[in-house]
Coordinates of C-alpha atoms in Angstrom, one line a residue:
M1 CA 107.5 -86.9 -77.1
N2 CA 108.1 -83.2 -77.7
H3 CA 109.0 -81.0 -80.4
D4 CA 112.7 -81.4 -79.6
D5 CA 112.3 -85.1 -79.8
L6 CA 110.7 -84.9 -83.2
A7 CA 113.5 -83.0 -84.6
H8 CA 115.7 -85.7 -83.4
W9 CA 113.5 -88.6 -84.9
S10 CA 112.5 -86.7 -88.0
K11 CA 116.3 -87.1 -89.0
I12 CA 116.4 -90.6 -88.1
A13 CA 113.1 -91.0 -90.2
A14 CA 114.5 -89.1 -93.0
D15 CA 117.7 -91.4 -92.9
W16 CA 115.4 -94.5 -92.8
A17 CA 113.4 -93.3 -95.8
R18 CA 116.5 -92.9 -97.9
D19 CA 117.8 -96.2 -96.9
Y20 CA 114.6 -97.9 -97.6
H21 CA 114.0 -96.5 -101.0
N22 CA 117.9 -97.4 -102.0
S23 CA 117.1 -101.0 -100.7
L24 CA 113.9 -101.5 -102.5
R25 CA 115.4 -103.5 -105.4
D26 CA 116.8 -106.0 -103.0
R27 CA 113.3 -106.7 -101.5
P28 CA 110.5 -108.8 -102.9
V29 CA 108.0 -106.4 -104.3
R30 CA 105.0 -108.1 -102.1
P31 CA 105.6 -109.6 -98.7
D32 CA 105.5 -113.1 -97.9
V33 CA 102.9 -113.0 -95.2
A34 CA 99.4 -114.5 -94.4
P35 CA 96.5 -112.7 -92.9
G36 CA 96.9 -112.2 -89.2
D37 CA 100.6 -112.2 -89.2
V38 CA 101.1 -108.6 -88.3
S39 CA 98.1 -108.3 -85.8
A40 CA 99.4 -111.2 -83.9
Q41 CA 102.5 -109.5 -83.1
L42 CA 100.7 -106.4 -81.5
L43 CA 99.7 -106.1 -78.0
D44 CA 96.0 -106.7 -77.4
T45 CA 95.8 -103.7 -75.3
P46 CA 97.1 -100.0 -75.6
P47 CA 99.9 -99.0 -73.1
E48 CA 98.8 -97.4 -69.8
A49 CA 102.4 -95.7 -69.6
A50 CA 104.3 -94.0 -72.5
D51 CA 106.7 -96.1 -74.4
P52 CA 110.2 -94.8 -75.2
L53 CA 110.6 -93.8 -79.0
T54 CA 113.5 -96.1 -79.2
E55 CA 111.2 -99.1 -78.7
I56 CA 108.4 -97.7 -80.7
F57 CA 110.8 -97.2 -83.9
A58 CA 112.5 -100.6 -83.3
D59 CA 109.0 -102.2 -83.4
F60 CA 108.2 -100.4 -86.4
E61 CA 111.4 -101.5 -88.2
R62 CA 110.7 -105.0 -87.1
L63 CA 107.1 -105.3 -88.2
V64 CA 106.3 -103.0 -90.9
P65 CA 108.8 -103.2 -93.7
G66 CA 108.7 -107.0 -94.1
A67 CA 104.8 -106.9 -94.1
T68 CA 104.5 -104.1 -96.8
T69 CA 103.6 -104.3 -100.4
H70 CA 106.2 -102.0 -101.7
W71 CA 104.3 -99.4 -103.8
Q72 CA 107.4 -97.2 -104.4
H73 CA 109.4 -100.4 -105.7
P74 CA 110.8 -99.6 -109.2
R75 CA 109.4 -103.0 -110.3
F76 CA 105.7 -102.6 -109.2
F77 CA 103.9 -102.9 -112.3
A78 CA 100.6 -103.7 -110.7
Y79 CA 97.3 -101.9 -110.7
F80 CA 98.4 -98.2 -111.3
P81 CA 101.2 -96.7 -109.4
A82 CA 100.8 -94.5 -106.3
N83 CA 103.9 -92.2 -106.9
A84 CA 106.0 -90.6 -104.2
S85 CA 108.6 -88.4 -105.8
P86 CA 111.0 -87.3 -103.1
A87 CA 110.0 -83.5 -103.6
S88 CA 106.5 -84.6 -103.0
M89 CA 107.3 -86.5 -99.8
L90 CA 109.1 -83.5 -98.7
A91 CA 106.1 -81.4 -99.2
E92 CA 104.0 -83.9 -97.4
Q93 CA 106.1 -83.7 -94.4
L94 CA 105.7 -79.9 -94.4
A95 CA 102.0 -80.1 -94.8
N96 CA 102.0 -82.6 -91.9
A97 CA 103.8 -80.4 -89.7
I98 CA 101.7 -77.4 -90.5
A99 CA 98.7 -79.7 -89.9
G100 CA 96.1 -77.1 -91.2
Q101 CA 92.5 -77.7 -91.9
A102 CA 91.7 -76.4 -95.3
M103 CA 88.1 -76.4 -95.2
L104 CA 87.7 -72.4 -95.5
W105 CA 89.8 -69.8 -97.0
Q106 CA 90.2 -68.2 -93.3
T107 CA 91.3 -71.6 -91.9
A108 CA 94.1 -71.9 -94.6
P109 CA 94.6 -68.9 -96.7
A110 CA 98.0 -70.3 -98.2
A111 CA 96.4 -73.7 -98.9
N112 CA 93.2 -72.2 -100.5
E113 CA 95.3 -69.9 -102.7
I114 CA 97.9 -72.2 -103.8
E115 CA 95.3 -74.8 -104.7
A116 CA 93.6 -72.2 -107.0
V117 CA 97.0 -71.5 -108.7
M118 CA 97.9 -75.2 -109.0
I119 CA 94.7 -75.9 -110.7
H120 CA 95.7 -73.0 -113.2
W121 CA 99.1 -74.6 -113.8
L122 CA 97.6 -77.9 -114.4
T123 CA 95.0 -76.6 -117.0
K124 CA 98.1 -75.0 -118.9
A125 CA 100.2 -78.3 -118.5
L126 CA 97.5 -80.6 -119.8
G127 CA 96.2 -78.3 -122.7
L128 CA 93.0 -77.8 -121.1
P129 CA 91.0 -74.4 -121.6
E130 CA 92.3 -71.9 -119.1
T131 CA 88.9 -71.1 -118.5
F132 CA 88.7 -74.4 -116.5
T133 CA 88.7 -74.2 -112.7
G134 CA 88.6 -77.1 -110.1
T135 CA 89.6 -78.5 -106.9
I136 CA 91.5 -81.3 -105.3
H137 CA 90.2 -84.4 -103.9
D138 CA 91.5 -87.3 -102.0
S139 CA 90.9 -89.8 -104.9
A140 CA 89.1 -90.2 -108.3
T141 CA 86.4 -92.1 -106.6
T142 CA 85.4 -88.9 -104.5
A143 CA 85.6 -86.7 -107.6
T144 CA 83.4 -89.1 -109.6
L145 CA 81.0 -89.2 -106.8
S146 CA 80.7 -85.5 -106.6
A147 CA 80.1 -85.2 -110.4
I148 CA 77.3 -88.0 -110.3
L149 CA 75.8 -86.3 -107.3
T150 CA 75.7 -83.0 -109.4
M151 CA 74.2 -85.0 -112.4
R152 CA 71.5 -86.2 -110.1
E153 CA 70.5 -83.0 -108.6
R154 CA 70.7 -81.1 -112.1
A155 CA 68.4 -83.8 -113.3
L156 CA 66.0 -83.5 -110.6
E157 CA 66.0 -79.5 -110.9
F158 CA 68.0 -79.6 -107.6
N159 CA 65.2 -80.9 -105.3
G160 CA 66.8 -84.3 -104.6
N161 CA 68.8 -83.0 -101.4
T162 CA 65.7 -81.4 -99.9
E163 CA 62.9 -83.6 -100.8
G164 CA 64.5 -87.0 -101.1
L165 CA 64.5 -89.5 -103.9
S166 CA 61.3 -91.4 -102.8
A167 CA 59.1 -89.7 -105.3
S168 CA 61.6 -88.7 -108.0
P169 CA 61.6 -90.2 -111.5
R170 CA 63.9 -92.9 -112.2
L171 CA 67.4 -91.5 -113.2
R172 CA 69.7 -93.2 -115.7
I173 CA 73.6 -92.9 -115.7
Y174 CA 75.5 -94.1 -118.9
A175 CA 79.1 -95.5 -119.1
S176 CA 81.0 -98.1 -121.1
A177 CA 81.8 -101.4 -119.5
Q178 CA 85.5 -100.1 -119.4
T179 CA 84.8 -97.5 -116.8
H180 CA 86.2 -98.0 -113.5
S181 CA 84.0 -99.6 -110.7
S182 CA 84.1 -96.2 -108.8
V183 CA 81.2 -95.3 -111.2
D184 CA 79.2 -98.3 -110.0
K185 CA 79.9 -97.2 -106.3
A186 CA 79.0 -93.6 -107.2
V187 CA 75.6 -94.5 -108.6
R188 CA 74.9 -96.5 -105.5
I189 CA 75.9 -93.9 -102.9
A190 CA 73.9 -91.3 -104.8
G191 CA 70.9 -93.4 -104.6
I192 CA 70.4 -93.8 -108.2
G193 CA 71.0 -97.4 -107.9
Q194 CA 73.1 -100.0 -109.7
E195 CA 70.3 -101.1 -112.1
N196 CA 70.1 -97.5 -113.5
L197 CA 73.7 -97.5 -114.5
V198 CA 73.5 -98.3 -118.1
K199 CA 76.7 -99.9 -119.6
V200 CA 76.9 -98.7 -123.1
P201 CA 78.3 -101.3 -125.8
T202 CA 81.9 -100.5 -127.1
R203 CA 83.3 -100.5 -130.4
D204 CA 86.1 -102.6 -131.8
D205 CA 88.7 -100.5 -130.0
Y206 CA 86.7 -101.0 -126.7
G207 CA 85.9 -97.3 -126.6
M208 CA 82.1 -96.3 -126.2
D209 CA 80.0 -96.7 -129.3
P210 CA 78.3 -93.3 -129.8
E211 CA 75.5 -94.8 -131.7
A212 CA 74.7 -97.2 -128.9
L213 CA 74.9 -94.3 -126.4
S214 CA 72.3 -92.4 -128.6
A215 CA 70.1 -95.4 -128.8
A216 CA 70.1 -96.1 -125.0
I217 CA 69.2 -92.4 -124.2
L218 CA 66.5 -92.5 -126.6
A219 CA 65.1 -95.8 -125.3
D220 CA 65.1 -94.8 -121.9
I221 CA 63.3 -91.5 -122.6
A222 CA 60.6 -93.7 -124.4
A223 CA 60.4 -96.0 -121.4
G224 CA 59.7 -92.9 -119.0
Y225 CA 63.0 -92.7 -117.6
T226 CA 65.0 -89.5 -116.9
P227 CA 68.5 -89.7 -118.4
A228 CA 71.0 -87.8 -115.9
G229 CA 74.6 -87.7 -117.2
V230 CA 77.3 -89.6 -119.1
V231 CA 80.5 -90.8 -117.6
L232 CA 83.4 -91.5 -120.1
C233 CA 86.8 -92.8 -119.7
T234 CA 90.4 -92.0 -121.0
G235 CA 92.6 -94.8 -120.2
G236 CA 90.3 -97.3 -118.4
T237 CA 91.7 -99.3 -115.6
S238 CA 91.3 -102.8 -117.3
I239 CA 93.1 -102.4 -120.6
G240 CA 93.6 -98.6 -121.0
A241 CA 90.4 -98.2 -123.3
C242 CA 89.4 -94.8 -124.3
D243 CA 86.0 -93.5 -125.2
P244 CA 85.5 -91.2 -128.2
L245 CA 84.9 -88.0 -126.2
A246 CA 84.0 -85.5 -128.8
A247 CA 81.2 -87.7 -130.2
C248 CA 79.8 -89.0 -127.1
I249 CA 79.8 -85.6 -125.5
K250 CA 78.1 -84.2 -128.5
I251 CA 75.3 -86.7 -128.1
A252 CA 75.1 -85.9 -124.3
K253 CA 74.8 -82.0 -125.1
A254 CA 72.1 -82.9 -127.7
H255 CA 70.1 -84.3 -124.8
N256 CA 71.2 -81.8 -122.2
L257 CA 73.2 -84.3 -120.3
M258 CA 76.0 -83.6 -118.1
T259 CA 79.5 -85.4 -118.9
H260 CA 82.3 -86.4 -116.6
V261 CA 85.6 -87.7 -118.0
D262 CA 87.5 -90.2 -115.9
A263 CA 91.2 -89.9 -116.7
A264 CA 92.7 -90.9 -113.5
W265 CA 95.7 -92.7 -114.7
A266 CA 96.1 -91.6 -118.2
G267 CA 95.5 -87.8 -117.5
S268 CA 99.1 -87.4 -116.5
A269 CA 100.2 -88.2 -119.9
M270 CA 98.5 -85.3 -121.3
I271 CA 101.5 -83.1 -120.4
C272 CA 102.8 -84.7 -123.4
E273 CA 101.2 -83.1 -126.4
E274 CA 101.5 -86.2 -128.6
F275 CA 99.3 -88.2 -126.4
R276 CA 96.4 -85.7 -126.3
P277 CA 94.3 -87.3 -129.2
L278 CA 93.4 -90.1 -126.8
W279 CA 91.1 -87.4 -125.3
E280 CA 90.3 -85.1 -128.1
G281 CA 87.0 -83.4 -127.4
V282 CA 87.7 -83.2 -123.6
E283 CA 87.5 -79.5 -123.6
A284 CA 83.7 -79.7 -124.0
A285 CA 83.2 -81.9 -120.9
D286 CA 81.4 -80.8 -117.6
S287 CA 83.8 -82.4 -115.5
V288 CA 87.2 -84.1 -115.7
V289 CA 89.2 -86.0 -113.0
F290 CA 92.9 -87.2 -113.2
N291 CA 95.3 -88.3 -110.3
P292 CA 98.6 -86.6 -110.0
H293 CA 99.6 -89.5 -107.6
K294 CA 99.1 -92.0 -110.4
W295 CA 101.9 -91.0 -112.7
L296 CA 103.0 -87.4 -112.0
G297 CA 105.1 -88.0 -109.0
V298 CA 102.8 -86.5 -106.6
Q299 CA 102.2 -88.3 -103.3
F300 CA 99.2 -90.1 -102.8
D301 CA 96.4 -89.1 -102.1
C302 CA 95.8 -86.3 -104.8
A303 CA 93.0 -86.3 -107.3
V304 CA 92.3 -83.1 -109.3
Q305 CA 88.7 -82.4 -110.7
F306 CA 88.4 -79.6 -113.5
M307 CA 85.2 -78.0 -114.5
P308 CA 84.4 -75.2 -116.8
D309 CA 81.7 -73.8 -114.3
P310 CA 81.6 -75.3 -110.8
T311 CA 78.2 -73.7 -110.0
N312 CA 76.0 -76.7 -110.2
Q313 CA 78.5 -78.9 -108.1
I314 CA 78.6 -76.0 -105.4
R315 CA 75.0 -76.0 -105.3
T316 CA 74.9 -79.7 -104.9
L317 CA 77.6 -80.0 -102.2
G318 CA 77.9 -76.7 -100.6
L319 CA 76.6 -75.8 -97.2
R320 CA 77.2 -72.7 -95.4
P321 CA 76.0 -72.5 -91.9
E322 CA 76.9 -69.5 -89.7
Y323 CA 79.9 -71.3 -88.4
L324 CA 81.5 -71.9 -91.6
K325 CA 81.0 -68.3 -93.1
T326 CA 84.0 -65.9 -93.4
Q327 CA 82.7 -62.5 -92.0
G328 CA 82.7 -59.9 -94.8
Q329 CA 83.7 -62.2 -97.5
D330 CA 80.4 -63.7 -99.0
E331 CA 81.8 -64.6 -102.3
I332 CA 85.3 -66.1 -101.3
V333 CA 86.1 -69.5 -102.5
N334 CA 85.7 -72.3 -99.8
Y335 CA 86.7 -75.5 -101.4
N336 CA 84.9 -77.8 -98.9
E337 CA 81.7 -76.7 -100.9
W338 CA 83.1 -78.4 -104.1
T339 CA 83.5 -81.8 -102.6
V340 CA 82.1 -84.4 -100.1
P341 CA 84.3 -84.1 -97.0
L342 CA 84.2 -80.7 -95.0
G343 CA 87.8 -81.3 -93.8
R344 CA 90.6 -80.8 -96.3
R345 CA 94.2 -81.5 -96.2
F346 CA 97.0 -79.1 -97.8
R347 CA 97.2 -81.4 -100.8
A348 CA 98.3 -78.5 -103.3
L349 CA 101.6 -78.0 -101.6
K350 CA 102.9 -81.4 -103.0
I351 CA 101.8 -80.5 -106.5
W352 CA 103.6 -77.1 -106.1
F353 CA 106.9 -78.6 -105.1
T354 CA 106.7 -81.5 -107.5
L355 CA 106.2 -79.3 -110.5
R356 CA 108.8 -76.9 -109.4
A357 CA 111.3 -79.6 -108.4
Y358 CA 111.3 -81.8 -111.7
G359 CA 109.7 -79.3 -114.4
L360 CA 107.3 -80.3 -117.0
D361 CA 110.0 -81.2 -119.2
G362 CA 111.3 -83.6 -116.5
L363 CA 108.2 -85.3 -116.0
R364 CA 107.5 -85.6 -119.7
T365 CA 110.6 -87.4 -120.1
R366 CA 109.7 -89.8 -117.4
I367 CA 106.3 -90.5 -118.9
R368 CA 107.7 -90.9 -122.6
N369 CA 110.4 -93.3 -121.3
H370 CA 107.7 -95.5 -119.4
V371 CA 105.7 -95.6 -122.8
A372 CA 108.7 -96.5 -124.7
W373 CA 110.1 -99.2 -122.3
A374 CA 106.7 -100.7 -121.9
Q375 CA 106.4 -101.1 -125.6
E376 CA 110.0 -102.8 -125.6
A377 CA 109.0 -105.2 -122.9
R378 CA 105.7 -105.9 -124.7
E379 CA 107.4 -106.9 -127.9
E380 CA 109.8 -109.1 -126.0
I381 CA 107.1 -111.0 -124.3
G382 CA 105.4 -111.5 -127.6
S383 CA 108.3 -113.3 -128.9
L384 CA 108.4 -115.8 -125.8
E385 CA 106.9 -119.2 -126.6
G386 CA 103.5 -119.7 -125.5
F387 CA 102.6 -116.1 -124.8
T388 CA 100.1 -113.9 -126.5
L389 CA 99.2 -110.2 -126.4
P390 CA 95.3 -110.0 -126.3
T391 CA 95.0 -106.1 -126.5
E392 CA 96.9 -103.2 -128.0
Q393 CA 99.2 -101.0 -125.7
R394 CA 97.7 -97.9 -124.6
L395 CA 100.3 -95.6 -123.0
S396 CA 102.3 -97.8 -120.8
L397 CA 99.6 -100.4 -120.1
F398 CA 99.3 -103.7 -122.1
T399 CA 98.3 -107.2 -121.2
F400 CA 99.6 -110.7 -122.0
A401 CA 98.2 -114.1 -121.5
Y402 CA 100.1 -117.5 -121.3
K403 CA 98.5 -120.5 -123.0
S404 CA 95.3 -121.4 -121.2
D405 CA 93.4 -119.3 -118.5
A406 CA 94.4 -121.7 -115.9
E407 CA 98.1 -121.7 -116.9
T408 CA 98.1 -117.8 -116.9
A409 CA 96.6 -117.7 -113.5
E410 CA 99.2 -120.2 -112.2
L411 CA 101.9 -118.2 -113.8
L412 CA 100.7 -114.9 -112.1
D413 CA 101.0 -116.7 -109.0
K414 CA 104.5 -117.7 -109.6
I415 CA 105.5 -114.4 -110.6
N416 CA 104.3 -112.7 -107.5
R417 CA 105.8 -115.4 -105.4
D418 CA 109.2 -114.9 -107.0
G419 CA 108.9 -111.4 -105.8
R420 CA 111.3 -109.6 -108.4
I421 CA 108.2 -108.0 -110.1
Y422 CA 104.6 -107.5 -109.2
L423 CA 101.8 -107.8 -111.7
T424 CA 98.0 -108.2 -111.5
Q425 CA 95.2 -109.5 -113.6
T426 CA 92.1 -108.7 -115.3
T427 CA 89.3 -110.4 -117.4
H428 CA 89.2 -109.3 -121.0
E429 CA 86.5 -110.8 -123.4
D430 CA 86.0 -113.6 -120.9
R431 CA 89.8 -114.5 -120.9
F432 CA 92.0 -114.2 -117.9
V433 CA 94.9 -112.0 -118.7
I434 CA 97.8 -110.3 -116.8
R435 CA 98.1 -106.5 -117.0
V436 CA 101.6 -104.6 -117.1
Q437 CA 101.5 -100.8 -116.3
V438 CA 104.8 -99.0 -116.3
G439 CA 104.9 -95.8 -114.2
Q440 CA 106.7 -96.1 -111.0
F441 CA 108.5 -92.7 -110.5
D442 CA 112.1 -94.2 -109.9
C443 CA 111.9 -97.3 -112.4
T444 CA 114.5 -97.7 -115.2
R445 CA 114.7 -99.5 -118.5
D446 CA 116.4 -102.4 -116.7
D447 CA 113.5 -102.7 -114.2
V448 CA 111.0 -103.0 -117.1
M449 CA 113.0 -105.3 -119.0
M450 CA 112.9 -107.7 -116.0
I451 CA 109.4 -108.4 -116.8
P452 CA 110.1 -110.5 -119.9
K453 CA 113.2 -111.8 -118.0
V454 CA 111.1 -113.4 -115.2
L455 CA 108.6 -114.6 -117.6
K456 CA 111.0 -116.6 -119.7
E457 CA 112.9 -118.1 -116.7
L458 CA 109.5 -119.0 -114.9
T459 CA 108.2 -120.6 -118.1
E460 CA 111.4 -122.3 -119.7
G461 CA 110.6 -125.7 -118.0
A462 CA 106.9 -125.5 -119.0
A463 CA 107.5 -124.5 -122.5
T464 CA 109.3 -127.8 -123.1

């Protein structure tokens, strides 16, 4: 295959992509396959001679679409979405063609400088202080790990990287039970340890209790531990819980602790001014992450971390051996020093294309529609016999349950085998509940209202 072949097959792939997206409503959201079904159809050894592209593409069409969970399906209401607007897909194609390695300014000047400007655009779009800077990671997990590593080094006076942790004091990180499991993963990878992640009790609204945070910090200091940082959430994964940022950050600052806000999903909604009370006080945080790929139309993967001052994170993660220096440019920004991987993709291009192709007004309309449609669907579900609504709606996320835990679990299985919609579960106050999150880029009101329709049809017999 050469570049002339690529031009030919790229047109075929683009037509396939258009037809694929146009056909998604006719497909089940989740495939009816069992583990091993796909691998059993692949050859056991790689080919010695080249296969023709006609055969490769035919095998792709035969094997892949029918064994794919369709994340771009307009009735994908599980987890959180991984958006892929057409403009973002185009930008991804161009970035793939350039295939640059954006580890240094000199290895990718355009990628480096467009990234800086996109961070600036997003601070304006989200209502953050324009003094904030930041960088683009692959996922919020990496951004949170970067922040927690920085918390560790800051608490150890930046000796952990050089001296190791064996003789270090016992560090403590504080987060509510509503924070994402990526926080747990980060404290493990950072060497702080799961037992030193303190899950702070929450209030009636499931946001972190500031008084309980203060008490936990004081108790740890009295016990001889070293508090290192606080991780807060806006729009928790399970039920959309939001910590009271202003009060919690004030307490953290009183103890000279670094704060990181995980707004991976809900952060996109902050382009709408009416939703910003959910993260009131965010401007005082030391680190904030949100994922444009979750709800802003930007192709996965793309997570943006904002910081008022990146100095400590660069001091924690940055290395500049001779072969990574740009001659004559000692103070130039090299984003590999802000994150864990050395290699970096040109992710800023898809933010640039998406913001320009739809505009903030167009993206706000989508998010507002998703919130309104979710509320309408929730009200309809609440009116169905046997259904309860265990939690309040947060933005476009809500939960429901059907009779007992066992019957709720059985219903979820029926829903996903039915295939018209895709939902996933969580546990709330020891109860098995089903989550609904509206946010797929191309979904319509009719798609969202399919949720109560399917629930009613699947439970009509059981209700009598």
